[in-house]
Structures are given as structure tokens and as C-alpha cells.
CSV table of C-alpha atoms in Angstrom, one decimal:
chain,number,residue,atom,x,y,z
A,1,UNK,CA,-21.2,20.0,-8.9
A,2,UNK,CA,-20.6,16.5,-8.0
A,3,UNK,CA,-16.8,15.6,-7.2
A,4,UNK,CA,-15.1,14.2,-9.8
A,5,UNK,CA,-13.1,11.1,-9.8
A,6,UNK,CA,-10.4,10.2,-12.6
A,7,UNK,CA,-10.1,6.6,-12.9
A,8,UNK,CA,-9.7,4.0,-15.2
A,9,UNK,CA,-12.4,1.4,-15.8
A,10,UNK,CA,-10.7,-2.1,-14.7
A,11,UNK,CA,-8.4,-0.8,-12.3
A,12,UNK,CA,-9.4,-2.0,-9.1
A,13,UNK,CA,-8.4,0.3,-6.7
A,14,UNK,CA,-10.7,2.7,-8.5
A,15,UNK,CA,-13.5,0.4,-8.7
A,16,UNK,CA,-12.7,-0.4,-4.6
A,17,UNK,CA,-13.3,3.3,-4.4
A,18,UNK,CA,-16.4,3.7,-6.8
A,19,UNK,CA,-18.2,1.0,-4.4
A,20,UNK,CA,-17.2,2.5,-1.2
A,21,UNK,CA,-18.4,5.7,-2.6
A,22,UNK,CA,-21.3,4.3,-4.0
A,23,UNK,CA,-22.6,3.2,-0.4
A,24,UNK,CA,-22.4,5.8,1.0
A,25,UNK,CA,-24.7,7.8,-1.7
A,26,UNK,CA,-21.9,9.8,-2.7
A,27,UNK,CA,-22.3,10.7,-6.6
A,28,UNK,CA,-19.3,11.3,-8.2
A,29,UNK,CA,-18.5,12.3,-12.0
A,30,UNK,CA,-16.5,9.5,-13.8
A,31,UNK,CA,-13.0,10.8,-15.7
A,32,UNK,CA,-11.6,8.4,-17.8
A,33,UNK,CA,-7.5,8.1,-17.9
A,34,UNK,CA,-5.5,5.4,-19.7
A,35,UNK,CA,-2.8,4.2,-17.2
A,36,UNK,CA,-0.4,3.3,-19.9
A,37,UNK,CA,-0.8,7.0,-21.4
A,38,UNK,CA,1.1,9.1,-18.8
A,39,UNK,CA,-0.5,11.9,-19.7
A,40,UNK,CA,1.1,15.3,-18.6
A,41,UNK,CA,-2.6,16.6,-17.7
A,42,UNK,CA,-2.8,13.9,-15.4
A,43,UNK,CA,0.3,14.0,-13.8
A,44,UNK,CA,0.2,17.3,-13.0
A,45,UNK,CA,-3.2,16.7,-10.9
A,46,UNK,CA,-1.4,13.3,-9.0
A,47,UNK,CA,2.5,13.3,-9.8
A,48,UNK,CA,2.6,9.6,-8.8
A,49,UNK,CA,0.8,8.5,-11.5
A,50,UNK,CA,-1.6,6.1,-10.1
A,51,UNK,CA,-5.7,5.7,-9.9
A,52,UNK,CA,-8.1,7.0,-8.7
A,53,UNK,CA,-7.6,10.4,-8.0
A,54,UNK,CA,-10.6,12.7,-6.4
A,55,UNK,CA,-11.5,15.9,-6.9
A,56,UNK,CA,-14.0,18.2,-4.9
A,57,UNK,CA,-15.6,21.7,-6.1
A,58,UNK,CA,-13.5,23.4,-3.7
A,59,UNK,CA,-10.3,22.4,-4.8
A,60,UNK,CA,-9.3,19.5,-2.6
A,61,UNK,CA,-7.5,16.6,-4.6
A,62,UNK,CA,-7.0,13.0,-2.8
A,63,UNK,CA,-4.9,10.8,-4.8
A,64,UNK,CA,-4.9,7.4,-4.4
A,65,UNK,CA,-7.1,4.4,-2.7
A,66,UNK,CA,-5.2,4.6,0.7
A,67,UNK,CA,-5.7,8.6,1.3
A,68,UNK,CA,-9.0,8.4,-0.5
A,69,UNK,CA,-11.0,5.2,1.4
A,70,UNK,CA,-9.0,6.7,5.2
A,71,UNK,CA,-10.7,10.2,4.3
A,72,UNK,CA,-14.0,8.7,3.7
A,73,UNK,CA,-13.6,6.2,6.8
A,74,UNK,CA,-13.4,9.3,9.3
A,75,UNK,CA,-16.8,11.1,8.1
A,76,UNK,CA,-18.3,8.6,10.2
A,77,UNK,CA,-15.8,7.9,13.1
A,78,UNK,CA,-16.8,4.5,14.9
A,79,UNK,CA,-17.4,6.3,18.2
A,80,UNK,CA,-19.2,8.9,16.7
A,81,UNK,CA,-22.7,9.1,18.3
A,82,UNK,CA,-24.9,9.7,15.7
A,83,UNK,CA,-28.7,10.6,16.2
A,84,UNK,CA,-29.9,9.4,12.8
A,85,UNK,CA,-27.8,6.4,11.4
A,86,UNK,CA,-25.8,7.0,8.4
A,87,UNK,CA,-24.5,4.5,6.4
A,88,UNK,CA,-22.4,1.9,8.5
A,89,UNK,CA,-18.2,3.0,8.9
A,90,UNK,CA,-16.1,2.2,6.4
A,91,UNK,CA,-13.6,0.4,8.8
A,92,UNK,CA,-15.9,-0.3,11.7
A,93,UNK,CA,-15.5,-2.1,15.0
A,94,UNK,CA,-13.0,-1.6,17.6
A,95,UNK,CA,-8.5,-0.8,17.0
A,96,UNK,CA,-8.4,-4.7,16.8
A,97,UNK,CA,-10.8,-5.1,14.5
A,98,UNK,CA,-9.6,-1.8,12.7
A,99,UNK,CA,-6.3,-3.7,12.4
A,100,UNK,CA,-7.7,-6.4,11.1
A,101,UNK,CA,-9.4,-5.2,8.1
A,102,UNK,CA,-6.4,-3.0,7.7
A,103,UNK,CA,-4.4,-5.8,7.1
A,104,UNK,CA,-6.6,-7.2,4.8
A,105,UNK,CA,-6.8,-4.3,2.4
A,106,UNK,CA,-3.4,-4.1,2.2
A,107,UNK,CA,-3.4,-7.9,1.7
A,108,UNK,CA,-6.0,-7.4,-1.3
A,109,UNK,CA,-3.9,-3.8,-2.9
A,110,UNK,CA,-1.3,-4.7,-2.0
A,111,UNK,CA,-0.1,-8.4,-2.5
A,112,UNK,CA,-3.1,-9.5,-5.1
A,113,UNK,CA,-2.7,-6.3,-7.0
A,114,UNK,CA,1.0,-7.4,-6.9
A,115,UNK,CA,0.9,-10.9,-7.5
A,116,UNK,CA,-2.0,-11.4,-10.0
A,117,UNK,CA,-4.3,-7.9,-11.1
A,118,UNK,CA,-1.4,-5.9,-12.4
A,119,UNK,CA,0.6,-8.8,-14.5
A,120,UNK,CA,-2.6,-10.0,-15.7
A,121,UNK,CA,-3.6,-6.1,-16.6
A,122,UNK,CA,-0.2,-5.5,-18.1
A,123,UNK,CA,-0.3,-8.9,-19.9
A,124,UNK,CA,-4.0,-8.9,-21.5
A,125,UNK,CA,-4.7,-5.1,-21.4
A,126,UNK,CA,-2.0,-2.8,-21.7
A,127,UNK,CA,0.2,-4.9,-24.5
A,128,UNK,CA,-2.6,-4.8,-26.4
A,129,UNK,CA,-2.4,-0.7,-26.7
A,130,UNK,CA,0.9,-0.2,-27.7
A,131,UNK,CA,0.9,2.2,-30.3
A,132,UNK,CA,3.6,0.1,-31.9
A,133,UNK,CA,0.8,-2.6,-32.3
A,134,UNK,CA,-0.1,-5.5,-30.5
A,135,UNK,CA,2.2,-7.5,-27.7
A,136,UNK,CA,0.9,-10.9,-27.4
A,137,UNK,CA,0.6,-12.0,-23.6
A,138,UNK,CA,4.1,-13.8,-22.0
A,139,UNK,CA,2.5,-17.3,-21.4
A,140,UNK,CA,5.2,-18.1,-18.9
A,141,UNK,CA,4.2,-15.0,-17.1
A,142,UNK,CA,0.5,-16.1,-17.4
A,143,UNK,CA,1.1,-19.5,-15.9
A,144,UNK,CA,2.9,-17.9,-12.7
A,145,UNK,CA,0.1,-15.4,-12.2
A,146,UNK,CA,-2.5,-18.2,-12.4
A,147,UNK,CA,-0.5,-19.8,-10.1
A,148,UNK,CA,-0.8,-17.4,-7.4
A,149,UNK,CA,-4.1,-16.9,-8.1
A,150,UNK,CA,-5.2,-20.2,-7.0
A,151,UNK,CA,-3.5,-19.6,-3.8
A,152,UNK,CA,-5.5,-16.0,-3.2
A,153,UNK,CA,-8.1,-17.6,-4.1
A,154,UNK,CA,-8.0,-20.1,-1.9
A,155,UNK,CA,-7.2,-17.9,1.3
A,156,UNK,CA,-10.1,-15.6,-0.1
A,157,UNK,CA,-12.1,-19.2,0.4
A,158,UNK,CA,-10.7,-19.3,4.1
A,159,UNK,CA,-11.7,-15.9,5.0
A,160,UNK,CA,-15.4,-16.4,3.7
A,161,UNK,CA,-15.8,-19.6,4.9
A,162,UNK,CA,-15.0,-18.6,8.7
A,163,UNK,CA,-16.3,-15.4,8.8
A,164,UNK,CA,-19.7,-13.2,8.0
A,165,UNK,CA,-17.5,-10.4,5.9
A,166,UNK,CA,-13.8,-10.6,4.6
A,167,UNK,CA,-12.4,-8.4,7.1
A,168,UNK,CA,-14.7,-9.6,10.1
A,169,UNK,CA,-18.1,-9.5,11.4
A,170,UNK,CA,-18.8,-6.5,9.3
A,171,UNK,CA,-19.3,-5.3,5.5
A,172,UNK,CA,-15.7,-3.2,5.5
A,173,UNK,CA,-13.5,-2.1,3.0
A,174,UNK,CA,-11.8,-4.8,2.6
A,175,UNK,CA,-14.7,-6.4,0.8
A,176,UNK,CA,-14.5,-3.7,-1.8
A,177,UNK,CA,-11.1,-3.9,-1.8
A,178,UNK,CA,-11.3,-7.7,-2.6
A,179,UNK,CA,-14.3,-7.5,-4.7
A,180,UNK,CA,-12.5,-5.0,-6.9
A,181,UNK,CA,-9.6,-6.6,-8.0
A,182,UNK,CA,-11.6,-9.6,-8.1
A,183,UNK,CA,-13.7,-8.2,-10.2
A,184,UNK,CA,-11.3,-7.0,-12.9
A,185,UNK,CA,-9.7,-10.5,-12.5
A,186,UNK,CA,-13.1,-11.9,-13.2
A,187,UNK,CA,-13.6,-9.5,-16.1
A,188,UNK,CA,-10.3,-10.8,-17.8
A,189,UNK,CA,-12.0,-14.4,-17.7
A,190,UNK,CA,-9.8,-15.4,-14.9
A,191,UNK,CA,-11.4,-16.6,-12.2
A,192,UNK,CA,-12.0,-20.9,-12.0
A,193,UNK,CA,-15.6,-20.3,-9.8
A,194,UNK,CA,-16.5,-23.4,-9.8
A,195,UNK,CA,-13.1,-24.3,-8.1
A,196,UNK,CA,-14.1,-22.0,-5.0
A,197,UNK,CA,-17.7,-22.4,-3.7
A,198,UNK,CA,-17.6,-20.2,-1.0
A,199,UNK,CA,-15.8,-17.4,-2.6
A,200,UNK,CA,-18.8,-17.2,-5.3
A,201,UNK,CA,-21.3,-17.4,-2.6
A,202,UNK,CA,-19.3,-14.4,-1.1
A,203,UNK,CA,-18.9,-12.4,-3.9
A,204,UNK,CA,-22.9,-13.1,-5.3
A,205,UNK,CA,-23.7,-11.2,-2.5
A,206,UNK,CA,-21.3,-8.2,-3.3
A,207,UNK,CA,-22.7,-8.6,-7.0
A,208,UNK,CA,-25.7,-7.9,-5.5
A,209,UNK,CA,-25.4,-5.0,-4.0
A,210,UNK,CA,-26.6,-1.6,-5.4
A,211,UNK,CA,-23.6,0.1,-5.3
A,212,UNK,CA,-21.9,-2.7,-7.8
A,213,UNK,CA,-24.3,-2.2,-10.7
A,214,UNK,CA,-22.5,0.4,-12.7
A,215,UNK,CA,-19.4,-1.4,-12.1
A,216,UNK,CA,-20.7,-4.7,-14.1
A,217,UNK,CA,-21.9,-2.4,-16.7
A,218,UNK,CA,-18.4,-0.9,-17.7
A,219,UNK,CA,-16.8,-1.9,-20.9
A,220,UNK,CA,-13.6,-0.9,-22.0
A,221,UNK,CA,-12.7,-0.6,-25.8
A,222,UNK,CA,-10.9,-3.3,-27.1
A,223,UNK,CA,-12.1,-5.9,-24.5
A,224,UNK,CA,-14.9,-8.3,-23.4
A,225,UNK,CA,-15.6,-9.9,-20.5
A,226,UNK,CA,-17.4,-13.4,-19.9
A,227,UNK,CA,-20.8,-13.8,-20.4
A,228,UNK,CA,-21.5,-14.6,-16.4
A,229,UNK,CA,-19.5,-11.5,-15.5
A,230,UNK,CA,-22.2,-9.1,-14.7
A,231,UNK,CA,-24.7,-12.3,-14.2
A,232,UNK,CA,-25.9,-11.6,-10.8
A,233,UNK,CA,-26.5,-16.3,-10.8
A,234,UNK,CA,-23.9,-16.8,-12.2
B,1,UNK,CA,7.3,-8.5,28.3
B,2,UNK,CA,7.6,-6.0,25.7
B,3,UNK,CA,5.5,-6.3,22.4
B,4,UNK,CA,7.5,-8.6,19.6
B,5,UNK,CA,8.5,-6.8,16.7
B,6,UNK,CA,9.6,-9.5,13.9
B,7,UNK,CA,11.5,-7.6,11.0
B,8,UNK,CA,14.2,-7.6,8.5
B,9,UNK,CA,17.2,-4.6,9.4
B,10,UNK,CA,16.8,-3.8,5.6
B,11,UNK,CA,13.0,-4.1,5.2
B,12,UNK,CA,11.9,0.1,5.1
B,13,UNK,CA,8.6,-0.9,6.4
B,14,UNK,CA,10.2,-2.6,9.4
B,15,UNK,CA,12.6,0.3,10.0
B,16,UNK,CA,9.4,2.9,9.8
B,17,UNK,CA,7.5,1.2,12.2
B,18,UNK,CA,11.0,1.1,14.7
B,19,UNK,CA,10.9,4.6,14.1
B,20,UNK,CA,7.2,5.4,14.8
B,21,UNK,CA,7.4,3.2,18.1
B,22,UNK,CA,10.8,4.8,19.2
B,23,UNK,CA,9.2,7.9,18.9
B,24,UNK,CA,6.1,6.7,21.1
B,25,UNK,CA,8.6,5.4,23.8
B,26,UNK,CA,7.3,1.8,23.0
B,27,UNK,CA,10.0,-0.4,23.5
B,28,UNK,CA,9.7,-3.8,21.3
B,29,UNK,CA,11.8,-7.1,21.2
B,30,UNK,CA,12.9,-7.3,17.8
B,31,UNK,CA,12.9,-10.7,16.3
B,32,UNK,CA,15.0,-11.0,12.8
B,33,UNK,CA,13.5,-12.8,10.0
B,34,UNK,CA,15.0,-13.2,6.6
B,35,UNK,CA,12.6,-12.2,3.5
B,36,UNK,CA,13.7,-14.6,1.1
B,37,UNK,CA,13.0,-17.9,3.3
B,38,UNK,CA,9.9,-17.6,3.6
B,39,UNK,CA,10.0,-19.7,6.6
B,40,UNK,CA,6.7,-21.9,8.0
B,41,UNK,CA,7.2,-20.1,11.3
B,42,UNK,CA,7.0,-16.5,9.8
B,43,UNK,CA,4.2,-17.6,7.2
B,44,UNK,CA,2.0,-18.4,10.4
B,45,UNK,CA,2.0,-15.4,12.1
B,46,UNK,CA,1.9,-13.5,9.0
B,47,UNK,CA,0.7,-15.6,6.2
B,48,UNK,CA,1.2,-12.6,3.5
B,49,UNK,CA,5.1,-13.5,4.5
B,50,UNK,CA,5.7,-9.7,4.8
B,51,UNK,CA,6.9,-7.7,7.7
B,52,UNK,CA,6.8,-6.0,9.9
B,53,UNK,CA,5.1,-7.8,12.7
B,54,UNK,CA,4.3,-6.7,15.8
B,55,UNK,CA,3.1,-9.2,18.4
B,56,UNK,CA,1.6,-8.0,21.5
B,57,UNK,CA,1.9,-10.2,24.8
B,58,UNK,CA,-1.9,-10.7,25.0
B,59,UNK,CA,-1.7,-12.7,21.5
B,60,UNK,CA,-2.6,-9.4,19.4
B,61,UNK,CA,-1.1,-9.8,16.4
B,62,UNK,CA,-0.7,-6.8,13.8
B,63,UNK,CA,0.4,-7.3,10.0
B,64,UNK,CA,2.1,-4.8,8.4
B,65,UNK,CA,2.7,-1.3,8.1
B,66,UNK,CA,-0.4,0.1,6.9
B,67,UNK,CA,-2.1,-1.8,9.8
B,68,UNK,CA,0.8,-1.2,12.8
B,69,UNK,CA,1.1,2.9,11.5
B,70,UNK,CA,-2.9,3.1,11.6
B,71,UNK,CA,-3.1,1.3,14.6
B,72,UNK,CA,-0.7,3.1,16.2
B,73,UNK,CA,-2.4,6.9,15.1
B,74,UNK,CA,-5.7,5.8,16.6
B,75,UNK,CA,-3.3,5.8,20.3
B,76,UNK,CA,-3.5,9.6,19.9
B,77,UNK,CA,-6.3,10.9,17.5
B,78,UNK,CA,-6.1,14.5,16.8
B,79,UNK,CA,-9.4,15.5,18.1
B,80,UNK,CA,-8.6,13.8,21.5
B,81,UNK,CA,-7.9,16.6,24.4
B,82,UNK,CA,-5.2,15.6,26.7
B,83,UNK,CA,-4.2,17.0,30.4
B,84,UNK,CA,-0.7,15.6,30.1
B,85,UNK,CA,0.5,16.2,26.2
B,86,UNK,CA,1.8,13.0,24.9
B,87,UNK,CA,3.6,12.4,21.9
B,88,UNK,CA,2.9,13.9,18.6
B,89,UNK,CA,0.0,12.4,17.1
B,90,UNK,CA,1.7,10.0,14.0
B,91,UNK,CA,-0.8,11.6,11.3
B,92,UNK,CA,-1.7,14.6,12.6
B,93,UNK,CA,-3.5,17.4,11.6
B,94,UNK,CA,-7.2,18.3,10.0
B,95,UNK,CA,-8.5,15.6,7.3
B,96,UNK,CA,-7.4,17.2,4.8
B,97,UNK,CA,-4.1,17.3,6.3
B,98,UNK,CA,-4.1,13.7,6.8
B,99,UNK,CA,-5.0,12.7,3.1
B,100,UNK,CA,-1.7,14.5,2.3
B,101,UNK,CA,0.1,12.6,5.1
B,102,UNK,CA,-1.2,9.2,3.6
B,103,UNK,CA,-0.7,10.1,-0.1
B,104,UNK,CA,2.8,10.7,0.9
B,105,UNK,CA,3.3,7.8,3.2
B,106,UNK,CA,1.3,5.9,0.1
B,107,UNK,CA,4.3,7.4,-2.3
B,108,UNK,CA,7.4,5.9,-0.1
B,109,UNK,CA,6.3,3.0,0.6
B,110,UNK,CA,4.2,2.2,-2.4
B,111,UNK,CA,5.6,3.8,-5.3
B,112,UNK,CA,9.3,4.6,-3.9
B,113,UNK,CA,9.5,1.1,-2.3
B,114,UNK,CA,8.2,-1.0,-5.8
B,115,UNK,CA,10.6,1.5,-8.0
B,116,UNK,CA,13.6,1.5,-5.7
B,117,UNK,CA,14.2,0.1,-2.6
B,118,UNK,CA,12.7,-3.7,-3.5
B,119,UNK,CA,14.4,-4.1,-6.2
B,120,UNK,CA,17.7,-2.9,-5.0
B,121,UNK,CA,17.5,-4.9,-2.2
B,122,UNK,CA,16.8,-8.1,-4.3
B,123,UNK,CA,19.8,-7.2,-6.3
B,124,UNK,CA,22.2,-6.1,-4.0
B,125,UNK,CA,21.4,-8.1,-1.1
B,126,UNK,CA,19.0,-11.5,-1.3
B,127,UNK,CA,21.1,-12.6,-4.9
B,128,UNK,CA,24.2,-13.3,-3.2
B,129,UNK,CA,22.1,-14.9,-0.5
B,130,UNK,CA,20.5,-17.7,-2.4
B,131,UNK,CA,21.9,-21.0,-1.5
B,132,UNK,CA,23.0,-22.4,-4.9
B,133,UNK,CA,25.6,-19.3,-5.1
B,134,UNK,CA,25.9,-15.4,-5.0
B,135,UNK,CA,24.1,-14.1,-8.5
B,136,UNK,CA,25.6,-11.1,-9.7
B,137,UNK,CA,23.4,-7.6,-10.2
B,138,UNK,CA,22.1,-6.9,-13.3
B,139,UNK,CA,23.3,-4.0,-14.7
B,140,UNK,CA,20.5,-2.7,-16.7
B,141,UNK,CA,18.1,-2.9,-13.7
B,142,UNK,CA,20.6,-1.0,-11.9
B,143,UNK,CA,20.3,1.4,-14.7
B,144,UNK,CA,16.5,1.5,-14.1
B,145,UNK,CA,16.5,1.8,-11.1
B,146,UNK,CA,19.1,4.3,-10.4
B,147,UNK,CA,17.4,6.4,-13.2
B,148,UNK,CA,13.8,6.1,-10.8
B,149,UNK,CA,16.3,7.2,-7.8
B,150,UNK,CA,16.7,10.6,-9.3
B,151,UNK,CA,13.3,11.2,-9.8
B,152,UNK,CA,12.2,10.4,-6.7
B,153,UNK,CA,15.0,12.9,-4.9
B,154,UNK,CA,13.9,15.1,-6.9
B,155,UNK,CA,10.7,14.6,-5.4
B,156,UNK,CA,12.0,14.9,-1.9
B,157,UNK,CA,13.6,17.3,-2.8
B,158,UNK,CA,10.8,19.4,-4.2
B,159,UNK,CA,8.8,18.6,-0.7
B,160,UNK,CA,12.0,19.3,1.8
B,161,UNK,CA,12.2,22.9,-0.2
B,162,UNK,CA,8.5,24.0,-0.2
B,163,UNK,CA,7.5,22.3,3.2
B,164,UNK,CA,9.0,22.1,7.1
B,165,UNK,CA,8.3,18.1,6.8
B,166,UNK,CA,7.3,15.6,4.1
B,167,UNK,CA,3.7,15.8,4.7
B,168,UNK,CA,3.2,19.4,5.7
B,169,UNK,CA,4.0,21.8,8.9
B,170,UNK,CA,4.2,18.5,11.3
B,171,UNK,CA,6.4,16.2,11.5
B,172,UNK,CA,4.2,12.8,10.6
B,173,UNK,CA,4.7,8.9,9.6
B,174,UNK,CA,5.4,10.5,5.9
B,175,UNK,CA,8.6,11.4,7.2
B,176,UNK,CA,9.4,7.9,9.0
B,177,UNK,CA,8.4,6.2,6.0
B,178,UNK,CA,10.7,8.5,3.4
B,179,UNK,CA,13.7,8.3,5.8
B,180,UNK,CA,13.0,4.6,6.3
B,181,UNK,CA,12.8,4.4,2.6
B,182,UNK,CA,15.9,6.2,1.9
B,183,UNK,CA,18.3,4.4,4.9
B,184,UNK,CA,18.2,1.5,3.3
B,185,UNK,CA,18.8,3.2,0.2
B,186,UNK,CA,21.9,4.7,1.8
B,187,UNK,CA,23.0,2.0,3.1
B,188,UNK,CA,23.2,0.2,0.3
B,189,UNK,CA,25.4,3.3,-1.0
B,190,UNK,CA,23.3,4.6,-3.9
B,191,UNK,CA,22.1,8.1,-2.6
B,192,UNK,CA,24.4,10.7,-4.4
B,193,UNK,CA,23.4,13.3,-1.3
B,194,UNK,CA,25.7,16.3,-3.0
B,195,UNK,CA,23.4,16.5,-5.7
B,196,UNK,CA,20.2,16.9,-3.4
B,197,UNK,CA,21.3,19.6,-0.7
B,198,UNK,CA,17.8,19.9,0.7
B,199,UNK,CA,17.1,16.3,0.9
B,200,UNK,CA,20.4,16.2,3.0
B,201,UNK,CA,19.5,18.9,5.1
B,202,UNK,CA,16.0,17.0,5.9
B,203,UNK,CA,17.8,13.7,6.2
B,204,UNK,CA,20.3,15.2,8.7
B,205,UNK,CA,17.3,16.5,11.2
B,206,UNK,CA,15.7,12.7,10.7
B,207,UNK,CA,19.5,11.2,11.5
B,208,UNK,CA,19.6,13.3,14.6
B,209,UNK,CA,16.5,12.3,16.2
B,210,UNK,CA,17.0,9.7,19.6
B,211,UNK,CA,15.0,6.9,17.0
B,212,UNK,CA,16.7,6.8,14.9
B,213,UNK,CA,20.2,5.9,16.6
B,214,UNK,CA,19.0,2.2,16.7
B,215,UNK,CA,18.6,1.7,13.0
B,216,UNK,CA,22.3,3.9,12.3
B,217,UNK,CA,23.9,0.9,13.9
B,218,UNK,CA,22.4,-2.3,13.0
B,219,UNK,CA,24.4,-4.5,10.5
B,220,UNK,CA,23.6,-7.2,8.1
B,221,UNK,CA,26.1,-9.9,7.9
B,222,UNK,CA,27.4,-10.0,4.1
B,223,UNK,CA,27.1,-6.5,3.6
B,224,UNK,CA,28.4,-2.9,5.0
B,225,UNK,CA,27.7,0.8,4.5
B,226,UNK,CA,29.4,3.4,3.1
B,227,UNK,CA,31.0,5.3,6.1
B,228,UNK,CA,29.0,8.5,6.2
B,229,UNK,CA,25.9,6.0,6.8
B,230,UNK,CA,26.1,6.2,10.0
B,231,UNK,CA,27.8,9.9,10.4
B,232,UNK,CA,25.7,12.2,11.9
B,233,UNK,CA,27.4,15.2,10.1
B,234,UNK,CA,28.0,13.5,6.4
């Protein structure tokens, strides 16, 4: 039986994990959770709360992007010497460059999750599923979040501008952390591309990628994206 | 010259990552920096404007806690063999082990730090700070937030009962980044310790450790502790 991951379709740091796992040809069974639900069944499997949560036949449980994408970076330890090549390290390159793309994951679920993914989620998504009807989004709140937005946006420009990968010389992830709460930014009809060249020539090639497919065809009740969002020319 | 360490005395990242070094025997300049200034000097070394930073002499510079604590572990991996035993590895243990250790070290300083500690300090502490005049607390986030508190000794509590440390039979950053977590919390005066006897017990064993005398006697100007803060034996 594959392991099974519980996750909820536009949160990003399950959609960050669904790529990484998706690279490295690791086939999981999607469980659906609403995060707004709090669901005792849940709970009891990741007290915390939060997405994605992973499950293997044999019992083990990893909750949460951090312990999940560090547990699949050491199955293929940088200075492993490997006869046949696997697929490339998760966080490759030397401590520096570990550090590095460390700091931008953490920049990417941490302070965009922060700043823009979860307000805009709580805003657009979750008022919408109140059981006690409808909340329509805070426009004062949307005009801040938009507002920081440009700014990531902008530094996400930076990074792809002066580098091959966000993190570095190499695919890391911090590209899937960055493509995945880009992603559910773009989904949300967010995201001003024509305002940031290189970031769409960046993320074009992460559209691209096998692993990303299923991703671009989720849906979630209740909500539509853009027509260009699973485009791969967009 | 020792590395640079720029932090906040209140920031629980900052104080986890004095801890973790202390308990390497790396001895770091610290450099304070005040959160809500967001001053052009800090934003260039750190451009996320959060701390800690730790600035090595040869012009390595390493963001945040996620990045220092992961930097740090890779000193000492587990699976290294040693003549000479040096300090305890920081996340130690088999991987399975180690997805525990992060989940945990995930929980303070993720879940624990967005649900307490943050927004404490920006009630307690950075309101009376702003420059057009002290703002007074809100009581009903107080309320909230006090109400998370108990959950989240309860918590501690659970894991202080059931385990030796936070993250399992070794003592591991989970435990740096709990007590860090909780310091601040104390020294702000909000832990009720007699009604979480085994959280105190594991709190005491942190206090007593040579680390963590350095944080037990740094002040911020405009504020104090309560008096068993600092008490060994409170």
C-alpha cells in the first residue's frame, strides 16, 4: 500500500510536499481534510493541526512540511556515494549552500505563508465555508496582503534573475516551496505576471515539470481558478 | 574574532540558537537589534528582517533558526564515528527519531511562537515601544492568548510526563526551542508553573544547564521579570 498523505488541496506546504514527492517517484494516496473543520479524526493523527501529514504502512506518521521534506532530504544524503544515480538531493550542495536554501524555505513557509498565502486563504477560501454562510473578504486586509505581495514578488524576481534555481545553482526545495504557495496564490487569481518577467519564466519551467501536473489539475469545491492557471504558456 | 550573533533578548528563536551554541562551546558576539525598527542595516544582512543572525568572520552569513539549527546539526551528524566524543549531536537519533525532533521543534517555534509568544511580545513589549506613545494591551487578545497558553502546557506537559526530553530519550534542539519559547513567556510573567508540575520539573533541569545562565540574566530596558525568573529553585 502506497503511504498516504492527508492534505488539503491549495494548501501550499502540502502541494511543496506532493512535488517533492512526486520527483522522487514516490506515489502516495491523497486524503482530503478541510483545515477550517478541525476535525477530531484528524487531530488525533497530528495534534497541531496543520497539513500535510504522512503516513506509511508500517505505522510511521510525519506531520508537517519541515519534518516531512528533512526526512525525505536524508534518503539521499549529499555525500552519499551512490553507484546508480537516484534522483538529485532534496537540499543538495555543500552546509553553505545547505544554509542557503534553508533560509529560503523558511523565507517562502514561513514569511509568504505569513504575509500573503494564509490571509488571502482565510479571506477568499475559508469565509466562504462558514456554516453560518458566507463572510465577504476584508478589503482592507486584501489591499495589505497585495501589498506584500508585490514586494515577495519582487525579491522572488531577484532571486531568479541572479541565479539558475531559487535556492542556488540547483533544483532544491525551495523551488517547491516557492512554487507551492505561488501556486495557490496564482490559483486565487493573484498573481500580476505580467508585472514580473522573470518570475514567470521561472515558474514556466516548474509548470513544466512532471511532477506538477496533478497539482494544476486539482479543483476545490466552491472555487475556480484563472483560465491561464494550469496553462503551461501562459 | 568570534562569529556575530545579531538578536533580540526577547526573540525565542534568538534565545534557542544562544542555547544550541552554548551548548556547542561556540562563543558568539552578540549584537542587539530591535524587531520593530526594521532598520536598513539589519534588513541587509537579513532582508526577511527576522533574527537570529549569525555572522561568521569569513563573510558567512546564516538566516534564521531553521537555517542556524540545521546548520549547526550537520557539525555532528549522527552516523559520523568520532575518536574524541564531542557534544551531543543537536537532532540526534535514527530518522525517524529526527522527524519527531523537527515536528516538535516545528510545534514551538511554529505553532507555539504564532499562538503565544508573538503576540505577547507585541502586546506586552513593542506597544509601549512605538514612538507616538505606549499603547495599552488589549484585553481580549490577552484572553486569547492566555486561553492557547493552557493548551500548549498541557502539551508540554503531556511530553515532559510520557518522555525523558521533548523530542524523545535525548536531549535535542526540541527542548532549546520549548524552553526558549517558554523564557520569554516567563519572563513576561504569564506561565502559571503550579498548575503544570511536570513542565516545571522539565523547565527546572533546562534552568540548570551552564547555557542557559546567559539568557536568566539579560534585561530589556522598559521591562522586568517576575522574581522567580531567574531563580534556579522557583
Amino acid at each position: 500500500m502506497p503511504p498516504r498523505l492527508t492534505q488539503y488541496r491549495l494548501c501550499p506546504r502540502s502541494r511543496s510536499i506532493r512535488l517533492a514527492l512526486a520527483e522522487y517517484g514516490v506515489e502516495v494516496q491523497l486524503l482530503d481534510e478541510n483545515p477550517w473543520e478541525w476535525r477530531q479524526s484528524f487531530l488525533a493523527k497530528n495534534p497541531a493541526g496543520e497539513m500535510p501529514v504522512l503516513e506509511f504502512e508500517n505505522g510511521l506518521t510525519l506531520c508537517g512540511a519541515y519534518s516531512i521534506s528533512e526526512f525525505v532530504a536524508e534518503e539521499v544524503l549529499p555525500s552519499a556515494t551512490t553507484i546508480a544515480p537516484g534522483p538529485p538531493p532534496l537540499i543538495p550542495g555543500n552546509r553553505e549552500d545547505r544554509a542557503e536554501i534553508r533560509r529560503l524555505i523558511d523565507w517562502y513557509h514561513g514569511k509568504f505563508d505569513r504575509e500573503v498565502t494564509r490571509e488571502l486563504l482565510i479571506e477568499k477560501v475559508y469565509s466562504s465555508m462558514r456554516p453560518s454562510g458566507p463572510v465577504a473578504p476584508d478589503p482592507g486586509i486584501l489591499r495589505a496582503v497585495r501589498a506584500n505581495l508585490k514586494y515577495h514578488l519582487s525579491y522572488t524576481g531577484y532571486l531568479a534573475d541572479t541565479r539558475r534555481w531559487i535556492g542556488g545553482d540547483e533544483l532544491s526545495f525551495a523551488d517547491f516551496a516557492a512554487a507551492a504557495q505561488i501556486s495557490t496564490v496564482d490559483y486565487l487569481g493573484e498573481i500580476p505576471w505580467n508585472d514580473y518577467p522573470t518570475v514567470k519564466v521561472w515558474y514556466q519551467r516548474m509548470k513544466s515539470r512532471p511532477s506538477f501536473r496533478a497539482l494544476l489539475g486539482d479543483r476545490v469545491p466552491g472555487t475556480a481558478p484563472p483560465l491561464a492557471y494550469s496553462d503551461l504558456d501562459f
